[in-house]
């Protein structure tokens, strides 16, 4: 393919000695840290790629170094480009690329928090772990056991205080705020009712699943952890993980399993979008809309339970296929339910759009301009609402999406209303995808038993979750993954919140925060938005670990 | 604090998410929707611990959210009940022994006793995610409408 | 003597039915949501449970409790005053009960300011913003009503009320009653998703019970005033007027509950504009009609 | 369905009444009526003690360690199932060699005391004929013998005695002392 050679020449131009090897849709190169920044600039801006994520890995037992993988994505041609940089074990520092690629801010800080890789040339702060976590204890290092419990005294520290508030009254939204349903903490600085600045501190949901994945669990058990990364789009993670391992080990799963995976993925997308439409109506005070949307959604939960055995965490996905089959009777009942949903949801949206308050508060609020969206490489409905035409199901088709044709709704106003309409359209697309896939469901086995997973293989797998693209990066080990990194969609969308929330009335903060459909349990990331706010260590917290 | 006569009739619940994957949280919301409608038992989802009688605690209580959980429970006026929803809250799910999680309500109760915060009742509702019907059944149990079905079974294996 | 019995009966009635009516309203809202909804007496259960809970002194200290006691007493006083004075046929009843009502409204907007919770402060400031528009026009309309009828009090059987300008006035009064009762489009003071029940966030147990109970009574009072005005021309006996206005208040309560279930919540900067868009044209038209003699 | 082709009407919001009217009250009066549970629902598992041999295959397969083999002080091995931590994935049913675990549709598991959530199967331990130590379970021994009869003569030895017997056997055969 000429595109791959184009990338190879671009990389060779900057780093002549780089050893590049290509697996089916990923270009791996190992680069020296001195050349990293200009390579990142070339790929991100000149080749017009999007930034997926960066993964820190403790490879001292393999090659004696720490490694950092920067992953870029070229959606149009369905390519992933992985730049690997080594850092020497006793003083791991790597030049930061955050000024070239603003979207890399978080994953660099996460690599620093969990692995201790320092980044030169940027302001560094604690991201993932709580402030009272001991300074020199990096959980993802191989020698640290997964159940280490540092002795810390949890005093009732002042929530989220980082010194002086920039301006105005500080309004704490969270950690237990009715609009969020999840423990995330936004501190909105308001003048009157206008939001001036936002600070965000999350990570209440950091459960250390990556450490568990590479220490306590085996390959097949990691599926069930992946499924519980997020309670709403759990199956995306489980499919993404399984595909990553299957790609790394070169396992070819039966056709029927691919179809069942795609069908259940689309059932989950319908349930997730209906859930969001209901919550958005609730946030705007229109409880009737919330109740009726969730009444319609109940049908989806029932057919999900019929197809997979559980209302939400389906648990039918393993490496090598699926555990539960779809017979004729289930197919018929699923099609009936889809007919009901299509009819009732159309009518309900017609009603909601005519409620005066909803239109007034959705149109023109929480604007995310197209260039900001491009700079922060936002994903999913948030990107499609701001004019970026990105959809992994069409760009890098996986599972059985090659067999279904569907169009991707894109609006370019970039306000809450366009994100609302993107999700409404996607519900109908999903219904038509399920119908197409159910018709072409091939016969055959649904799982293969015998396969072996060689050690030391790398793979990047990308899946389109209801909230955006969801990336799993895997290095295979013996009996369990050596390194398993999850980059959830909301991880990429939260930085865009600052652009959306700036100069908006406070009353719209909940609906704007909800408009990116944040799934904090996927993300559990934190970052400081404003320029000069640096996280000072909260002195009233005592460490007893040292 | 004797059990007040009217607590059985109207239970105001406060949703306390301590690091849950929000599978149980949407089932908590689902309990209010038409098919399950917990409001017919007088259950109302309130927004601040000040107004609440029961805390619907979901999630394995990560150490990041621990200080805030303690303050939220402290802010609830007595008599207060903790309802642990889902296998994360009852036993810590898959990450019960992870470094950043204390492992569910049994451990939280120890920390609460340590700090002298009394709680008037703890209910456990297993499930992953917990079914809306299980939550309705737990509410029925609190109100005394339904018997407790689950019994511990100790079975000795024959020779 | 029978005046005493009637006033006790009506006073007791006016203290008993607001929470019951709220139960009925929740039942209607549940029906619009296509679910069963709580029993009618649920609001009473809530209030009684709240009074049984532990009294946690909010951040504002003891004077919060004193103020909320004052607020509850004044609300109860207003409604009993209305009932007994109307029964007695007192001429200046309108002015007296309006001042009492405005005093109650003033306390409700100031109490949250004492607590240092930012949500309460923003909730109270929204309440002030809304009250500035709504209560002011409530008084203007009643002033115009008095000016049009030429008498400061309620004139039983005065046919002047059947004139077009008067009817327009009373209709705006009904709209103002809806806004004053703080229902969905205008409940921005306790907007749950945004401000976590802004004004009432710090109160718990008995204080919250008192505040909620007084709000229910305020809702009944705000519906009684317009229904009394509309029924004036049709009766010449104060007792029938009171019975009629209570019945109308109940019907209004059900109707308002239904409307509230169908609308979403406005923003604090849109709310005053949308209210003014209703009041100002109605008042101008009614003044013109009055000048033109109808 | 983009905004342009949705018919915008001022009283459109009243249509919500039409929707509510048509759908009627859909609430299932659950404790008194059948819940919305389909026949495929994965509920609590039930361990049949007549078939369980205490081999621990389910313990290895269980992601949240809800199933654990605990050996009490006097050497008795027992399989403890903690419903509170179970994620109802039914992996144990897939891996159980003797089909002892059966899946039920039970979900009414609410309780106010956590000790209700423990099911314990206590197994008879094997007694080593040489040193009398108690190890694994008798059932396990019988199962192993039925599967591969030739191990019969040293199945009732605990692992250490078995190892030392095996080493001695090799030593005799090759005549060298391996101490």
XYZ file of C-alpha atoms in Angstrom, chain A residues 91-343:
253
model
C 16.625 7.786 35.703
C 13.735 7.374 33.207
C 13.150 10.754 31.491
C 11.626 11.247 28.062
C 11.108 14.572 26.229
C 7.447 15.599 26.428
C 5.433 16.272 23.278
C 2.577 18.058 25.043
C 3.276 21.423 23.404
C 3.094 19.836 19.940
C 0.220 17.475 20.726
C -1.962 18.994 23.492
C -3.973 15.773 23.689
C -0.932 13.923 25.065
C -1.072 15.839 28.351
C -2.940 13.273 30.379
C -1.376 10.026 29.262
C 2.107 11.388 29.923
C 1.118 12.307 33.459
C -0.433 8.895 33.932
C 2.782 7.206 32.807
C 4.632 9.383 35.321
C 2.232 8.587 38.162
C 2.044 4.855 37.660
C 5.515 4.104 36.320
C 7.728 6.965 37.407
C 8.781 8.049 33.882
C 9.631 11.761 34.109
C 8.863 14.098 31.190
C 11.289 16.935 30.496
C 10.145 20.249 29.128
C 6.707 20.496 30.758
C 4.960 21.190 34.058
C 4.379 17.892 35.847
C 1.667 17.153 38.415
C 0.085 14.153 40.066
C -2.746 12.812 37.957
C -4.073 9.358 38.749
C -3.246 8.632 42.361
C -4.653 10.525 45.367
C -2.445 13.310 46.775
C -1.702 11.346 49.933
C -0.257 8.426 47.946
C 3.460 8.077 48.759
C 5.736 9.890 46.293
C 8.113 7.107 45.292
C 5.675 4.163 45.109
C 4.817 3.464 41.462
C 2.154 0.718 41.325
C 2.735 -0.428 37.724
C 6.377 -1.305 38.284
C 6.842 -5.030 38.156
C 8.341 -5.398 41.653
C 5.388 -3.664 43.359
C 2.735 -6.281 44.341
C -0.838 -5.569 43.183
C -2.253 -5.519 46.699
C 0.244 -3.105 48.245
C -1.550 -0.956 50.825
C 0.528 2.047 51.922
C -0.236 3.153 55.459
C -1.788 6.591 54.947
C -3.904 8.596 57.336
C -6.927 9.869 55.452
C -7.675 13.108 57.227
C -10.778 14.938 56.029
C -8.715 16.971 53.595
C -10.357 19.991 52.034
C -11.782 18.669 48.786
C -9.986 20.033 45.758
C -8.304 23.013 47.350
C -5.315 24.143 45.332
C -4.505 27.409 46.884
C -6.308 30.611 45.881
C -9.274 30.329 43.553
C -8.553 32.359 40.405
C -11.673 34.541 40.477
C -15.216 34.718 41.787
C -17.125 32.246 43.900
C -15.976 28.642 43.761
C -18.935 26.356 43.151
C -18.067 22.737 43.926
C -19.963 20.516 41.474
C -19.472 17.040 42.861
C -18.131 14.722 43.978
C -21.685 13.757 44.802
C -23.704 15.988 42.491
C -27.055 14.809 41.153
C -26.140 15.708 37.609
C -23.080 13.518 37.487
C -24.150 10.180 39.023
C -20.438 9.528 39.334
C -17.861 10.731 41.820
C -16.085 13.347 39.724
C -15.280 16.738 41.028
C -15.601 19.955 39.020
C -14.925 23.242 40.703
C -16.608 25.972 38.675
C -15.461 29.509 39.328
C -18.448 31.747 38.745
C -18.995 35.456 38.521
C -22.704 35.884 39.135
C -24.053 32.988 37.102
C -21.355 32.967 34.440
C -18.686 30.272 34.630
C -15.271 31.874 34.473
C -13.011 28.918 35.030
C -13.189 25.202 35.677
C -10.971 22.938 37.752
C -11.477 19.239 37.638
C -10.185 16.517 39.869
C -11.247 13.009 39.255
C -9.814 9.594 39.787
C -12.354 8.538 42.337
C -12.843 5.499 40.201
C -9.225 4.441 39.742
C -9.308 0.749 40.732
C -5.912 -0.266 39.407
C -7.370 -2.640 36.799
C -4.266 -2.501 34.598
C -2.115 -3.745 37.476
C -4.622 -6.543 38.152
C -4.639 -7.463 34.461
C -0.923 -8.157 34.473
C -0.519 -9.737 37.906
C -3.493 -11.578 39.394
C -5.686 -12.528 36.433
C -5.261 -14.940 33.526
C -6.028 -14.133 29.876
C -9.659 -15.254 29.984
C -10.368 -13.588 33.334
C -9.179 -10.190 32.095
C -12.232 -10.253 29.798
C -14.490 -9.891 32.822
C -12.432 -7.039 34.260
C -12.460 -5.301 30.863
C -16.253 -5.658 30.804
C -16.517 -3.832 34.137
C -14.339 -0.854 33.235
C -17.587 0.970 32.444
C -21.061 -0.089 33.395
C -22.682 1.398 30.308
C -20.252 0.544 27.502
C -18.575 -2.461 29.119
C -18.968 -4.807 26.163
C -16.946 -2.431 23.917
C -13.964 -2.797 26.256
C -14.324 -6.558 26.443
C -14.500 -6.890 22.627
C -11.611 -4.446 22.237
C -9.451 -6.423 24.673
C -10.308 -9.754 23.056
C -9.562 -8.363 19.575
C -6.230 -6.976 20.782
C -5.142 -10.409 22.077
C -6.516 -12.153 18.977
C -4.603 -9.709 16.742
C -1.407 -10.131 18.757
C -1.631 -13.936 18.711
C -2.988 -14.147 15.169
C -6.133 -16.050 16.210
C -8.948 -16.084 13.602
C -12.349 -16.325 15.351
C -15.358 -17.927 13.607
C -17.612 -15.690 11.444
C -20.698 -16.310 13.556
C -18.888 -15.082 16.672
C -17.945 -11.860 14.854
C -21.593 -11.314 13.909
C -22.834 -11.943 17.458
C -20.230 -9.543 18.819
C -21.291 -6.783 16.420
C -24.988 -7.341 17.128
C -24.511 -7.128 20.905
C -22.223 -4.076 20.440
C -25.037 -2.313 18.605
C -27.621 -3.355 21.229
C -25.332 -1.746 23.795
C -25.031 1.424 21.700
C -28.836 1.770 21.518
C -29.181 1.289 25.278
C -26.351 3.777 25.954
C -27.766 6.474 23.672
C -31.319 6.052 25.009
C -29.887 6.332 28.509
C -28.139 9.559 27.588
C -31.223 11.109 25.958
C -33.182 10.337 29.159
C -30.542 11.818 31.467
C -30.240 14.915 29.266
C -34.031 15.431 29.503
C -33.813 14.994 33.292
C -31.033 17.585 33.545
C -33.226 20.059 31.673
C -36.055 19.441 34.123
C -38.180 17.506 31.621
C -38.774 14.376 33.752
C -41.536 13.074 31.504
C -38.961 12.734 28.720
C -36.602 10.913 31.089
C -39.274 8.473 32.217
C -40.564 7.665 28.744
C -37.087 7.327 27.205
C -36.120 4.857 29.919
C -39.456 3.060 29.499
C -38.501 2.442 25.863
C -34.952 1.548 26.950
C -36.322 -1.189 29.234
C -37.207 -3.207 26.090
C -33.531 -3.000 25.020
C -32.389 -4.256 28.422
C -34.811 -7.184 28.192
C -33.588 -8.279 24.750
C -29.976 -7.786 25.900
C -30.717 -10.135 28.797
C -32.387 -12.565 26.405
C -29.406 -12.531 23.998
C -26.606 -12.594 26.547
C -27.912 -13.710 29.937
C -27.435 -10.495 31.895
C -28.997 -7.038 31.681
C -25.745 -5.120 31.486
C -22.390 -6.833 32.008
C -23.082 -9.386 29.301
C -20.109 -11.693 30.030
C -20.481 -13.681 26.791
C -17.149 -12.553 25.272
C -13.958 -14.626 25.586
C -10.709 -14.710 23.619
C -11.570 -16.912 20.642
C -15.282 -16.156 20.337
C -18.502 -15.902 22.324
C -20.142 -18.148 24.898
C -23.849 -17.819 23.988
C -25.596 -18.420 20.663
C -28.597 -16.713 19.049
C -31.345 -19.079 17.846
C -34.253 -18.320 15.527
C -36.747 -17.616 18.304
C -34.463 -14.987 19.916
C -33.823 -13.412 16.513
C -37.570 -13.017 15.928
C -38.216 -11.473 19.363
C -35.282 -9.086 18.938
C -36.638 -7.867 15.587
C -40.114 -7.280 17.088
C -38.655 -5.231 19.931
C -36.565 -3.164 17.504
C -39.733 -2.306 15.584
C -41.402 -1.051 18.790
C -38.356 0.970 19.797
C -38.039 2.620 16.411
C -41.657 3.739 16.346
